[in-house]
Coordinates of C-alpha atoms and ligand atoms in Angstrom, one line a residue:
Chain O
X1 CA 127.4 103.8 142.7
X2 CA 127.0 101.9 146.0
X3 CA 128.9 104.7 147.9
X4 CA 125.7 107.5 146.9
X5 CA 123.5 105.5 148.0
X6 CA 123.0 107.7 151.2
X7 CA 123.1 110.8 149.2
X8 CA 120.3 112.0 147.3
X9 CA 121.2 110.0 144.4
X10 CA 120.3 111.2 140.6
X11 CA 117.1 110.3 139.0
X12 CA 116.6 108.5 135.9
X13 CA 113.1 108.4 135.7
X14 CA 110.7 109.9 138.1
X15 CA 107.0 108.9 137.4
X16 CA 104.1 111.6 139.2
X17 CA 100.3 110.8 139.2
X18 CA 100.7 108.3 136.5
X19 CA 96.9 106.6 135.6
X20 CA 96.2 104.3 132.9
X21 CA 92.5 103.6 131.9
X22 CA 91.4 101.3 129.5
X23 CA 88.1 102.5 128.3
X24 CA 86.7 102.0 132.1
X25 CA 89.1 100.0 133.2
X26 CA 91.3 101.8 135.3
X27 CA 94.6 99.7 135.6
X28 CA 96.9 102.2 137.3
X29 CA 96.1 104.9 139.9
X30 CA 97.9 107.5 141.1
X31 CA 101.3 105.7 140.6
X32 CA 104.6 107.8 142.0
X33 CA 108.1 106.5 141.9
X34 CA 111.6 107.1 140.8
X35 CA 114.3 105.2 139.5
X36 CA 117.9 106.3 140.1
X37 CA 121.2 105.8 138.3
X38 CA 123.1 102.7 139.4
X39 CA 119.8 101.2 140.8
X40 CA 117.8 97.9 140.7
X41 CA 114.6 97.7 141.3
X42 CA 112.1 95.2 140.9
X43 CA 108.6 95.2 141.1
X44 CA 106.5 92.1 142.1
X45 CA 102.5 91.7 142.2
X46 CA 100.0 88.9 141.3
X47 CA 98.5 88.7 137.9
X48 CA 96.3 91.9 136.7
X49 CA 98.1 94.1 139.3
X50 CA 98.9 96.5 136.2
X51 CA 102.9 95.8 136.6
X52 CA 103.6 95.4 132.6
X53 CA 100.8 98.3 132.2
X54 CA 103.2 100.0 134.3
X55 CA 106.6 99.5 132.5
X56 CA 104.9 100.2 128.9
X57 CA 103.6 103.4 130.4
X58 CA 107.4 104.4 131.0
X59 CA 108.2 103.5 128.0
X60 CA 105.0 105.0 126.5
X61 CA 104.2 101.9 124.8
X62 CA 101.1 102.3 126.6
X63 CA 99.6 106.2 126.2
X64 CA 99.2 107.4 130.0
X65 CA 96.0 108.9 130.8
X66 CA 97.4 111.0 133.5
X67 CA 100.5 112.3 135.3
X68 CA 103.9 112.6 134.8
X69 CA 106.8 111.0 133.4
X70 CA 109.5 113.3 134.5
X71 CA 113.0 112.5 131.9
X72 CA 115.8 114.6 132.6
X73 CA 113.9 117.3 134.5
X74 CA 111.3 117.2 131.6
X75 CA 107.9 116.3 131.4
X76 CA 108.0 113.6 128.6
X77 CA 104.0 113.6 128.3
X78 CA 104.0 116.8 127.0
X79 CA 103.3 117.0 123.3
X80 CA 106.4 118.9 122.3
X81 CA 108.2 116.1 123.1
X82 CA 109.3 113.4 120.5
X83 CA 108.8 110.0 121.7
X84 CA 111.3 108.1 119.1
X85 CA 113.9 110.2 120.9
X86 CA 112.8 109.4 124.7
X87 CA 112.6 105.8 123.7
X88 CA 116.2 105.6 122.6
X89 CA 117.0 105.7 126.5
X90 CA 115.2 103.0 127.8
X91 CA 116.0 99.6 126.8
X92 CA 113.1 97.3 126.8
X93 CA 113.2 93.4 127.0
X94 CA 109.6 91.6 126.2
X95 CA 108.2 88.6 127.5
X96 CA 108.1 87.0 124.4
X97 CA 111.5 87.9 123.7
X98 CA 109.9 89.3 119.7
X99 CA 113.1 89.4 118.0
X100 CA 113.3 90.7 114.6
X101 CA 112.5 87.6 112.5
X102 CA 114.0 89.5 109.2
X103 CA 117.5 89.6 110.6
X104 CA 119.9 87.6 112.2
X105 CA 121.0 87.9 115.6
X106 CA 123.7 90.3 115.0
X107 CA 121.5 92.5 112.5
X108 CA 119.1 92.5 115.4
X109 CA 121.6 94.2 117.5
X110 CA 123.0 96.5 114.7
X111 CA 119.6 97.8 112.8
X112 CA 118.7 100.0 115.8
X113 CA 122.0 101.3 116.2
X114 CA 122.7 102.1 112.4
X115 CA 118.9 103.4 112.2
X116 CA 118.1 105.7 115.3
X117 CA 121.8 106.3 116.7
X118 CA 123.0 107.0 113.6
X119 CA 125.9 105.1 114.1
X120 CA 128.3 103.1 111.1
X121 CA 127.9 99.6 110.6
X122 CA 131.4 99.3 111.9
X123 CA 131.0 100.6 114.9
X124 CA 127.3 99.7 115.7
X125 CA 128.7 95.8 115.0
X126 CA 131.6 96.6 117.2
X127 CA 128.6 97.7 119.7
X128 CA 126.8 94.7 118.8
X129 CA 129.4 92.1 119.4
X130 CA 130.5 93.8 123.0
X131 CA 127.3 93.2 124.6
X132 CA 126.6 90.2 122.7
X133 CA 129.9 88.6 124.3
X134 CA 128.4 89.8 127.6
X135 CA 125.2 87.9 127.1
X136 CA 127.1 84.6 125.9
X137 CA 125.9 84.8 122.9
X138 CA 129.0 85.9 120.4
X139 CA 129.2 82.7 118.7
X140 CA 125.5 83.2 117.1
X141 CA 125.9 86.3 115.1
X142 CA 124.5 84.5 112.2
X143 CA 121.7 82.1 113.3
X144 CA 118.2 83.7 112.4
X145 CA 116.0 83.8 115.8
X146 CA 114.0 80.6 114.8
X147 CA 116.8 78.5 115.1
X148 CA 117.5 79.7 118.5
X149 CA 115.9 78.4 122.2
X150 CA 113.9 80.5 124.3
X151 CA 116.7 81.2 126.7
X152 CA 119.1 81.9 123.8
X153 CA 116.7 84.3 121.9
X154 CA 116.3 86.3 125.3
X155 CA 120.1 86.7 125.9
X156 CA 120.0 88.0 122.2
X157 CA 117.0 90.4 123.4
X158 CA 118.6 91.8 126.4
X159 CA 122.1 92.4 123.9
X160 CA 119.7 94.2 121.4
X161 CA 118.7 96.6 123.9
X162 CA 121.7 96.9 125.2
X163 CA 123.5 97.5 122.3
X164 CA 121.8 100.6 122.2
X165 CA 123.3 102.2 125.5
X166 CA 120.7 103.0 127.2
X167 CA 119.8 105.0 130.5
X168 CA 117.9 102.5 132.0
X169 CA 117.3 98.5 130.8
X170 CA 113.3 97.6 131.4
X171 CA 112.5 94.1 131.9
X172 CA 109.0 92.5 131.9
X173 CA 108.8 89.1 132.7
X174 CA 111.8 88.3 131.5
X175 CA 112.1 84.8 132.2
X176 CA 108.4 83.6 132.3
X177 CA 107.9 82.4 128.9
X178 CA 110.8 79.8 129.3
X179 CA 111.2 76.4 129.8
X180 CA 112.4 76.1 133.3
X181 CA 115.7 75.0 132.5
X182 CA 116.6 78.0 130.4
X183 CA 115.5 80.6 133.5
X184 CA 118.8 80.1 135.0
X185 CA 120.6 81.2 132.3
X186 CA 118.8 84.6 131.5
X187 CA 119.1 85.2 135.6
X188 CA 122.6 84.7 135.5
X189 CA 122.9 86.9 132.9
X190 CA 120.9 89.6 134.4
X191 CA 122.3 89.4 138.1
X192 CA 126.0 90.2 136.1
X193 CA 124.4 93.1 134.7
X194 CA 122.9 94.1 138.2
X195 CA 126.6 93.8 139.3
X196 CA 128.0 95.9 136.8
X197 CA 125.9 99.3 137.9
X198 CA 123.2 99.1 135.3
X199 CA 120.1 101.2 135.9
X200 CA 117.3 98.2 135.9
X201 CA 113.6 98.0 136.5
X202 CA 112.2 94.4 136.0
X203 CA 108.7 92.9 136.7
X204 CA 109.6 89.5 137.7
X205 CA 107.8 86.7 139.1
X206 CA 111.1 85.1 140.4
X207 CA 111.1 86.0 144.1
X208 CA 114.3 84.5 144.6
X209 CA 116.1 86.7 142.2
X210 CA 114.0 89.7 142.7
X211 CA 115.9 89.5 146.5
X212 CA 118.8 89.3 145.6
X213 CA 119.5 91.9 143.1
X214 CA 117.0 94.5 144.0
X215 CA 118.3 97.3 146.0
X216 CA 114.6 98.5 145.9
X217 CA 111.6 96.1 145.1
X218 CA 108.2 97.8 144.3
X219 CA 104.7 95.6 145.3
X220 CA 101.8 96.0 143.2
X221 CA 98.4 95.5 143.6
X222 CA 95.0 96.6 141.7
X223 CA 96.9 99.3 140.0
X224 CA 98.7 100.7 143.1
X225 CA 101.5 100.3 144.8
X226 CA 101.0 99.1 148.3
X227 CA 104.0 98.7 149.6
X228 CA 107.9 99.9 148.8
X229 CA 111.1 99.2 150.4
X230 CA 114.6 97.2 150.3
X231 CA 114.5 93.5 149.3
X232 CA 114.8 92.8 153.6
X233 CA 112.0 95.0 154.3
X234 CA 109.6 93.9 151.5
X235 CA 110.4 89.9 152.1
X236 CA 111.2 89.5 155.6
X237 CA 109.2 92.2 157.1
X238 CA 106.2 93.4 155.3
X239 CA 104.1 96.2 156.7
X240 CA 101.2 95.7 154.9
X241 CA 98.5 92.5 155.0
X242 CA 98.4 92.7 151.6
X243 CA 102.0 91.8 151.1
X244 CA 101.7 89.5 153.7
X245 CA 99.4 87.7 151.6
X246 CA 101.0 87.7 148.4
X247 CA 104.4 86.9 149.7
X248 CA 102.7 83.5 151.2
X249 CA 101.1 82.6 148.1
X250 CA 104.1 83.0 146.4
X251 CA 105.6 80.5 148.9
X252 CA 104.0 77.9 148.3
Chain C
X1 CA 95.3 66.8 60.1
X2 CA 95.4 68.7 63.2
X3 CA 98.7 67.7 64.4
X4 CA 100.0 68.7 61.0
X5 CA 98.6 71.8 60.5
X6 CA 99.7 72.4 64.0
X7 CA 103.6 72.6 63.1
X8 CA 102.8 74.2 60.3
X9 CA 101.7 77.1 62.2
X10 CA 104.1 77.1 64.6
X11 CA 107.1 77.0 62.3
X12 CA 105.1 79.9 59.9
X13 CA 104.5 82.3 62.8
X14 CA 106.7 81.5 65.3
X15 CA 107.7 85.3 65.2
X16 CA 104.1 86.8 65.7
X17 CA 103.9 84.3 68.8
X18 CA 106.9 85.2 70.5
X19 CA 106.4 89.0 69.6
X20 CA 103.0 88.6 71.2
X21 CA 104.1 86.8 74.4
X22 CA 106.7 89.2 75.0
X23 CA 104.5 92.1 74.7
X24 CA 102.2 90.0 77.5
X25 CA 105.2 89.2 79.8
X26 CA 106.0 92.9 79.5
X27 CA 102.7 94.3 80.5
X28 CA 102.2 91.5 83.4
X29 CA 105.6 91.8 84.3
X30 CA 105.6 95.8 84.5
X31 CA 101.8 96.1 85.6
X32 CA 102.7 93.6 88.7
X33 CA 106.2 95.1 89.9
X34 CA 104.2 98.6 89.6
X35 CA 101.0 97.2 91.2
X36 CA 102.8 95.6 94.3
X37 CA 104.5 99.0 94.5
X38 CA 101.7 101.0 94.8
X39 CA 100.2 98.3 97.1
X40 CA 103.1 98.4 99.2
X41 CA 102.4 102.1 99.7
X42 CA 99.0 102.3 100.1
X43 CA 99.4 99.3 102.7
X44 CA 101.3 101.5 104.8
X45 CA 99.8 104.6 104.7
X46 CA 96.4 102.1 105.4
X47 CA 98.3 101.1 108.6
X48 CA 99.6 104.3 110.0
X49 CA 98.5 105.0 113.5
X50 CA 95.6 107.2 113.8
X51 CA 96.9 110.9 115.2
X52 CA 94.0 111.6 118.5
X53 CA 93.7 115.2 117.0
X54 CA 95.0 117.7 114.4
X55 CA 95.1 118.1 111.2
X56 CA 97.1 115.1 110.6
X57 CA 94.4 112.8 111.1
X58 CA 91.9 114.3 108.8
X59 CA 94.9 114.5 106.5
X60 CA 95.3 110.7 107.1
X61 CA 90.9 110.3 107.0
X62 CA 91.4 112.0 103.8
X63 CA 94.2 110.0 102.2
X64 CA 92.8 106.5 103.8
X65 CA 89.0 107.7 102.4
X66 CA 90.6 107.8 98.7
X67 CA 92.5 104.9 99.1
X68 CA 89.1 102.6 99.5
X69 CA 87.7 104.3 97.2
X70 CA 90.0 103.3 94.6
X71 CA 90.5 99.8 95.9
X72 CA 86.9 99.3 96.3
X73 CA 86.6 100.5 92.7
X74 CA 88.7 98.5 90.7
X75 CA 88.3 95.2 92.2
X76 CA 84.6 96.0 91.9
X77 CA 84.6 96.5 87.9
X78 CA 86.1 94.2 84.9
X79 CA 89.7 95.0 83.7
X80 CA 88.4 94.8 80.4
X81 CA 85.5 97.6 81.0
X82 CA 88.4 99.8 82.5
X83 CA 90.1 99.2 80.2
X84 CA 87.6 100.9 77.3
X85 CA 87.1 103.5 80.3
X86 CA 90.7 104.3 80.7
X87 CA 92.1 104.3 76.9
X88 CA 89.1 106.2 75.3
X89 CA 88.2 108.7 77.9
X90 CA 92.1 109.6 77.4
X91 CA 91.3 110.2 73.9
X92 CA 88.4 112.0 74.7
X93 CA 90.2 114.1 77.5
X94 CA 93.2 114.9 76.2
X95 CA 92.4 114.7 72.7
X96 CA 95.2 112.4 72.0
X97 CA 95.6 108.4 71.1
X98 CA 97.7 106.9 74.5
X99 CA 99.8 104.5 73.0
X100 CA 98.2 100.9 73.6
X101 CA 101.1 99.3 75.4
X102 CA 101.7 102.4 77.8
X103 CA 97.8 102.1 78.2
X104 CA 97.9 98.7 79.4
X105 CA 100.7 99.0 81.5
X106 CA 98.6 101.8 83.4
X107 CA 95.5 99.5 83.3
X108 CA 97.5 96.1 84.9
X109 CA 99.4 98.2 87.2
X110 CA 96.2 100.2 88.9
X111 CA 94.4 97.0 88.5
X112 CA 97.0 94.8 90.5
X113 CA 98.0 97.8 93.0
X114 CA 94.2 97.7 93.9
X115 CA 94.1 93.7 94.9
X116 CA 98.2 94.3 96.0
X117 CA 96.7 96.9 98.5
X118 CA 94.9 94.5 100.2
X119 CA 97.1 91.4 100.5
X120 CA 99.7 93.8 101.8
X121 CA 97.5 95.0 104.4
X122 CA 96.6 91.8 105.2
X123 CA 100.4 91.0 105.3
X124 CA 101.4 93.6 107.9
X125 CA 98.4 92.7 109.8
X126 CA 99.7 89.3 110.3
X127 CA 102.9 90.6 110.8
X128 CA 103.1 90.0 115.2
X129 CA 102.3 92.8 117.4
X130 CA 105.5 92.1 119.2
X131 CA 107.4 92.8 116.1
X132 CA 106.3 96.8 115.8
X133 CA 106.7 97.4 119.6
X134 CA 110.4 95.9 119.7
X135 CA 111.0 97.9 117.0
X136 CA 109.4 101.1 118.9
X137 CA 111.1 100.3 122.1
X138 CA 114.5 100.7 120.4
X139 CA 113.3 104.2 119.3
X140 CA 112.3 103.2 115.9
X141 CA 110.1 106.0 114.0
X142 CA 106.7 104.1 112.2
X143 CA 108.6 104.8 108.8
X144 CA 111.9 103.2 110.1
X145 CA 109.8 100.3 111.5
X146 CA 107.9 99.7 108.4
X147 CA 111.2 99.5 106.4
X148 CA 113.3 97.9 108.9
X149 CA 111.6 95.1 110.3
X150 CA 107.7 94.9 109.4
X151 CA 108.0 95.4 105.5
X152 CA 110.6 92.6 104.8
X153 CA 108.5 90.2 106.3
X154 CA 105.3 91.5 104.8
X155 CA 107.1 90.6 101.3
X156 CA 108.3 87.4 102.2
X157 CA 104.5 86.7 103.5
X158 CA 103.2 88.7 100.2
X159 CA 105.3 86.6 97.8
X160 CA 103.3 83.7 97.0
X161 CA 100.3 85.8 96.1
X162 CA 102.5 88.1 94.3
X163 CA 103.6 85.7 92.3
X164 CA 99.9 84.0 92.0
X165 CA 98.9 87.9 90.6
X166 CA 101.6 87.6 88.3
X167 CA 100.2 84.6 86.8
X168 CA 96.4 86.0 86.6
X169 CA 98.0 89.2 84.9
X170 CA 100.0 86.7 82.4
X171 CA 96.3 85.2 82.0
X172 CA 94.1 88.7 82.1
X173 CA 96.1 90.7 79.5
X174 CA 94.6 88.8 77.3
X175 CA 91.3 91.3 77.5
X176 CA 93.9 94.0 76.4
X177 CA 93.1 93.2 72.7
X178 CA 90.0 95.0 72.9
X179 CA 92.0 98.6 73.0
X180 CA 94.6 96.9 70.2
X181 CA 97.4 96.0 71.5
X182 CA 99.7 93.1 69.9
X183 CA 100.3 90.6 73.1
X184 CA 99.4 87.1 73.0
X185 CA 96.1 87.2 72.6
X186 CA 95.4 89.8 69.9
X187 CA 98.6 88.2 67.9
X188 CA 96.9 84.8 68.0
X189 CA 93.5 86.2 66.6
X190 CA 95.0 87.4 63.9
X191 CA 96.8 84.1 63.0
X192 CA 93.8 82.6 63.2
X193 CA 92.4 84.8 61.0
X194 CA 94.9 84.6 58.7
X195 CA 94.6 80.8 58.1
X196 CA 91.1 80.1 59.4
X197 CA 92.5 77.3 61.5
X198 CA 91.3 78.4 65.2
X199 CA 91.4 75.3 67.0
X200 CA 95.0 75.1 66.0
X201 CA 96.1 78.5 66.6
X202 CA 94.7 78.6 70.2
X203 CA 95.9 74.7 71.0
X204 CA 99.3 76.2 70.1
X205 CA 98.6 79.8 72.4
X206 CA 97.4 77.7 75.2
X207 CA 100.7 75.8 75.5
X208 CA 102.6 78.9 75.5
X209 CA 100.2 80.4 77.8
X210 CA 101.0 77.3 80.1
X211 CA 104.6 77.4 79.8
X212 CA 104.8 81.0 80.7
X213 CA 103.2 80.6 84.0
X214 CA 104.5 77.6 85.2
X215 CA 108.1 78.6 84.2
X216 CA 106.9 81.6 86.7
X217 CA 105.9 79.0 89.3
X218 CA 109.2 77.5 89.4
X219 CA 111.3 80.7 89.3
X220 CA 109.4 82.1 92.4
X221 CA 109.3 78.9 94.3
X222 CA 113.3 79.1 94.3
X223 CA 113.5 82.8 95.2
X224 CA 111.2 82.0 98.3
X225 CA 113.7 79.2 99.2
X226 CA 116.3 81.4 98.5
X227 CA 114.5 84.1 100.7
X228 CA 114.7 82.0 103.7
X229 CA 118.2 81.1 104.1
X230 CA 120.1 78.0 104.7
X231 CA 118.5 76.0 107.3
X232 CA 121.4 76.0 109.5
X233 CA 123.6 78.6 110.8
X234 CA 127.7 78.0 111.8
X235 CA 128.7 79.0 114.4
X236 CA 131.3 81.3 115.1
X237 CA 135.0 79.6 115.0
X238 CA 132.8 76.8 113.4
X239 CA 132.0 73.8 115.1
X240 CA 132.1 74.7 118.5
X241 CA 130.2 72.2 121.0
X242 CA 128.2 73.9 124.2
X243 CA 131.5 73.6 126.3
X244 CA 133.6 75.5 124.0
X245 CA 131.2 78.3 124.3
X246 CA 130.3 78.2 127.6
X247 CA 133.8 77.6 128.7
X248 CA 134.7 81.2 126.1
X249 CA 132.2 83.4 127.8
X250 CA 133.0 82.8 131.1
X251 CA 136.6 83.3 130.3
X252 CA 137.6 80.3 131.9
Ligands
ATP301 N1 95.4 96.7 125.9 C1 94.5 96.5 127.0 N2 93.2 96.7 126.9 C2 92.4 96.5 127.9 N3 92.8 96.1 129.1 C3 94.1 95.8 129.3 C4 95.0 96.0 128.3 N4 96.2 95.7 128.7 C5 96.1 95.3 130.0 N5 94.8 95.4 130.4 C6 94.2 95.1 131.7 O1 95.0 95.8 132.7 C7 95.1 95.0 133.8 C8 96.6 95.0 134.2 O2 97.3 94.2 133.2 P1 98.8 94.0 133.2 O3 99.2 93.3 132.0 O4 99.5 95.3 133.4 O5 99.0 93.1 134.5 P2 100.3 92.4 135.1 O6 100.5 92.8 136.5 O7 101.4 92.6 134.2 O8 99.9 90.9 135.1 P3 100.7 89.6 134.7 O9 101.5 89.2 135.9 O10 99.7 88.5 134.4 O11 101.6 89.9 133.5 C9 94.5 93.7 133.6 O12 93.2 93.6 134.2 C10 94.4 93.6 132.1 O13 93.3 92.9 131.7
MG302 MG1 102.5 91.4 132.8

C-alpha cells in the first residue's frame, strides 16, 4: 500500500455532507471525509465532540439526517439500498467490547460468518481460528465471555469482526473501558494490524498510539472537524487554536 | 379414622388419581410449551423496530394493536370465565361439542401465551443494547439477531418464570372441571362423591398436587444449571500457564 500513497489512492468510504441531529441537538455538521484502502486513520476530540456519533453514522448504527455515505461509488443512504448487506463490510469493535454472552468465544467468531456470509461451519471456524491466533487468543475457543478480562474479551472482539473480512475495521474507544494494564495489550494488537495494511478508522483517546499508527488523524470538535492532517502535522504543528488547546489538555 | 380411611382411598382409586393427574400434567404441560411459544412470537414481533413510513409500519401498528388487545384481554378476565366463553360459544358457533381436553389445551395455552407475551418482552428488554448492535454491526438481519444472539438469552432469562407458569398452570387447571374434563380436580370430586369422605380425598389430591410441582422445581433448577455450563473452561492444549500462550502467539 505505502508505495500509492502519492497516487490518488482508492476509496473505501467517502462520507459528503454527513449531519446527525438528535431531536435539536445537532451532533454532526457538515462532516466530509474519506477513508482509503490500506489506510489508518484516527480521529481524536474531547468528550461530546460527536466522534462515536460519527463512526455509528458510517456504520448506520446511527440513522444520518443528512449527506452522503458514498460505498463503492454508491450512495448507501439511499433507500434501495440494504443495510444488513453494507454492514457486512465494516467491522465494528465497541467500547464495551458486547460479546455474545450465548456463545463461546469461538461461536462468537463463527455465528456471523455461518449466518450472514453464508459460509460452512468448517470453514467459518477455520476463519475463526486464523484471526483468533492473530489476536492471541487461540487457546480460549471455549471460555464463555464472562470468564474472560476486559483486555481478553476485546481481542476476542476485534477477531469477531475480523473474522468476517471486512473492507474496513472501525474502532470506538477501543481501549477506554480497560483497566490500564490490559491497554497495552489491545494496542499491541491493533498497531500489528495497522502493520499488516488493514483499512482502520479508530476514535481513540490514546494520543500516543493515535501518532504512531495513523497515517491520517482526524480532530473533532462540536460536531465538526476542525482540523485534518498527518500524525506530524496534527501533533507537532497544529494550525488551528483549537487543536492547540486540546492537544495541551491532553498533555497534561 | 382419618389416617385409615386415608389409605383406603388411595389404594381403592389409585387409578382415577393418576388418570386425573396425568390429564393435568398434559394440559399444563402442553398449554405452557404452547403458551411460551406464542409468547415467544408475539415478544418479537412486540420488539420489531418501527419502519419511519410505508405500509409496513401500519402493518406492524396493526399486528402490535391486536397483540395488546389480546394480552390485555386475557390477563384481564378469569381462566375459568374463558373458559365457559371458549367451550360453549364453540358449541354455539360451530354447532359441535370441542372435545374437553382439546378445549383446555386451547384455554391454558392462549391463557399462558398472554402472561408469556409479557415476560418475554420484558426479557429482550433486559437483554443489553450492546448485544443487538454487535449483532447489527456484523450484518445481522433483526430476525437473524433475534434467533442468534437475543432470543437464547431471553430464554435463559425467561426460564425461571416459565417454569413458575408451569406450576400455576399445574395449580389453575384445576378450574377446567367446570367444562368436564377428567384432570385432577374433577377426578377427585368424583371420589369424593363416591365415598362422601371429602377431607380425605382432597388431603390425598393436595399431596399429589404438591409433589407434582415441586418435582417440577427440581427438574428446572437442574436444566438452568445445566443451561449455564461448567464454571470453568480448558484451555486449549489443556493446562497451559500465561507463558505458554504468550510465548505460542508470538511465535517465539
Ligand atoms: N442517542 C442519543 N440521543 C441524544 N443525544 C445523543 C445520543 N447519542 C449521543 N448524543 C449526544 O451527541 C453528542 C456527541 O456524542 P458522542 O457520543 O458522539 O461524543 P464522543 O465524541 O464520542 O464523546 P466521548 O469521547 O465521550 O465518547 C453528545 O452531546 C451526546 O450527548
Ligand atoms: Mg464516544
Amino acid at each position: 500500500m505505502a508505495e500509492r500513497r502519492d497516487e490518488k489512492m482508492s476509496t473505501v468510504v467517502d462520507i459528503q455532507g454527513l449531519s446527525k441531529s438528535f431531536g435539536s441537538h445537532e451532533v454532526l455538521k457538515d462532516i466530509n471525509f474519506s477513508v482509503n484502502k490500506g489506510e489508518v486513520v484516527t480521529i481524536i476530540g474531547s468528550s461530546g465532540s460527536g466522534k462515536s456519533t460519527l463512526l455509528r453514522c458510517v456504520n448506520l448504527l446511527e440513522k444520518p439526517s443528512g449527506g452522503q455515505i458514498i460505498y463503492n461509488g454508491e450512495n448507501i443512504l439511499d433507500d434501495k439500498h440494504n443495510v444488513h448487506q453494507y454492514r457486512k463490510n465494516l467491522g465494528m469493535v465497541f467500547q464495551s467490547f458486547n460479546l455474545f454472552n450465548n456463545h463461546n468465544v469461538l461461536g462468537n467468531c463463527v455465528v456471523g460468518q455461518i449466518k450472514v456470509l453464508k459460509r460452512s461451519k468448517e470453514e467459518a471456524e477455520k476463519v475463526a481460528k486464523k484471526y483468533l491466533h492473530v489476536v492471541g487468543m487461540d487457546a480460549y475457543v471455549e471460555a464463555k465471555p464472562r470468564q474472560l478480562s476486559g483486555g481478553q474479551k476485546q481481542r476476542v472482539a476485534i477477531a469477531r469482526a475480523l473474522s468476517m473480512e471486512p473492507d474496513v475495521m472501525l474502532f470506538d474507544e477501543p481501549t477506554s473501558a480497560l483497566d490500564p494494564e490490559m491497554v497495552g495489550e489491545v494496542l499491541k494488537v491493533m498497531k500489528e494490524l495497522a502493520g499488516t495494511g488493514l483499512t482502520m478508522l479508530i476514535v481513540t483517546h490514546e494520543m500516543e498510539f493515535a501518532r504512531e499508527v495513523s497515517d491520517r488523524v482526524v480532530f473533532m470538535d462540536k460536531g465538526v472537524i476542525a482540523e485534518e492532517g498527518t500524525p506530524e502535522q496534527i501533533f507537532n504543528a497544529p494550525q488551528k487554536d483549537r487543536t492547540k488547546e486540546f492537544l495541551q489538555r491532553t498533555r497534561k | 379414622m382419618s389416617i385409615e380411611w386415608i389409605i383406603r382411598i388411595v389404594v381403592e382409586y389409585w387409578p382415577m388419581f393418576l388418570r386425573g393427574a396425568g390429564v393435568t400434567l398434559l394440559i399444563a404441560l402442553i398449554g405452557t410449551v404452547f403458551g411460551a411459544l406464542i409468547g415467544l412470537l408475539s415478544g418479537v414481533l412486540r420488539t420489531i423496530p418501527m419502519p419511519e413510513k410505508g405500509s409496513k409500519r401500519l402493518l406492524l401498528k396493526v399486528v402490535n394493536l391486536i397483540l395488546s388487545a389480546y394480552i390485555e384481554f386475557f390477563r384481564g378476565t378469569p381462566m375459568i370465565v374463558q373458559a365457559m366463553v371458549i367451550f360453549y360459544g364453540a358449541a354455539m358457533a360451530f354447532g359441535y361439542q370441542m372435545d374437553p381436553l382439546i378445549a383446555g389445551i386451547v384455554i391454558v395455552s392462549i391463557n399462558t401465551g398472554a402472561y408469556m407475551a409479557e415476560i418475554v418482552r420484558g426479557g429482550i428488554i433486559s437483554v443489553d443494547q450492546g448485544q443487538y448492535e454487535a449483532a447489527q454491526a456484523i450484518g445481522m438481519n433483526h430476525v437473524q439477531t433475534m434467533m442468534n444472539v437475543v432470543l437464547p438469552q431471553v430464554i435463559r432469562n425467561i426460564l425461571p418464570a416459565t417454569g413458575n407458569q408451569f406450576i400455576i398452570n399445574i395449580k389453575d387447571t384445576a378450574v377446567l372441571s367446570v367444562i368436564s374434563i377428567s384432570e385432577l380436580f374433577f377426578q377427585t370430586n368424583s371420589i369424593a362423591g363416591n365415598n362422601f369422605r371429602y377431607f380425605e380425598s382432597f388431603f390425598v389430591v393436595c399431596i399429589i398436587y404438591f409433589i407434582m410441582t415441586y418435582t417440577v422445581t427440581l427438574i428446572l433448577r437442574y436444566i438452568e444449571r445445566r443451561m449455564d455450563g461448567p464454571a470453568n473452561y480448558v484451555i486449549a492444549g489443556e493446562m497451559d500457564t500465561a507463558e505458554d500462550i504468550k510465548r505460542k502467539t508470538t511465535g517465539a
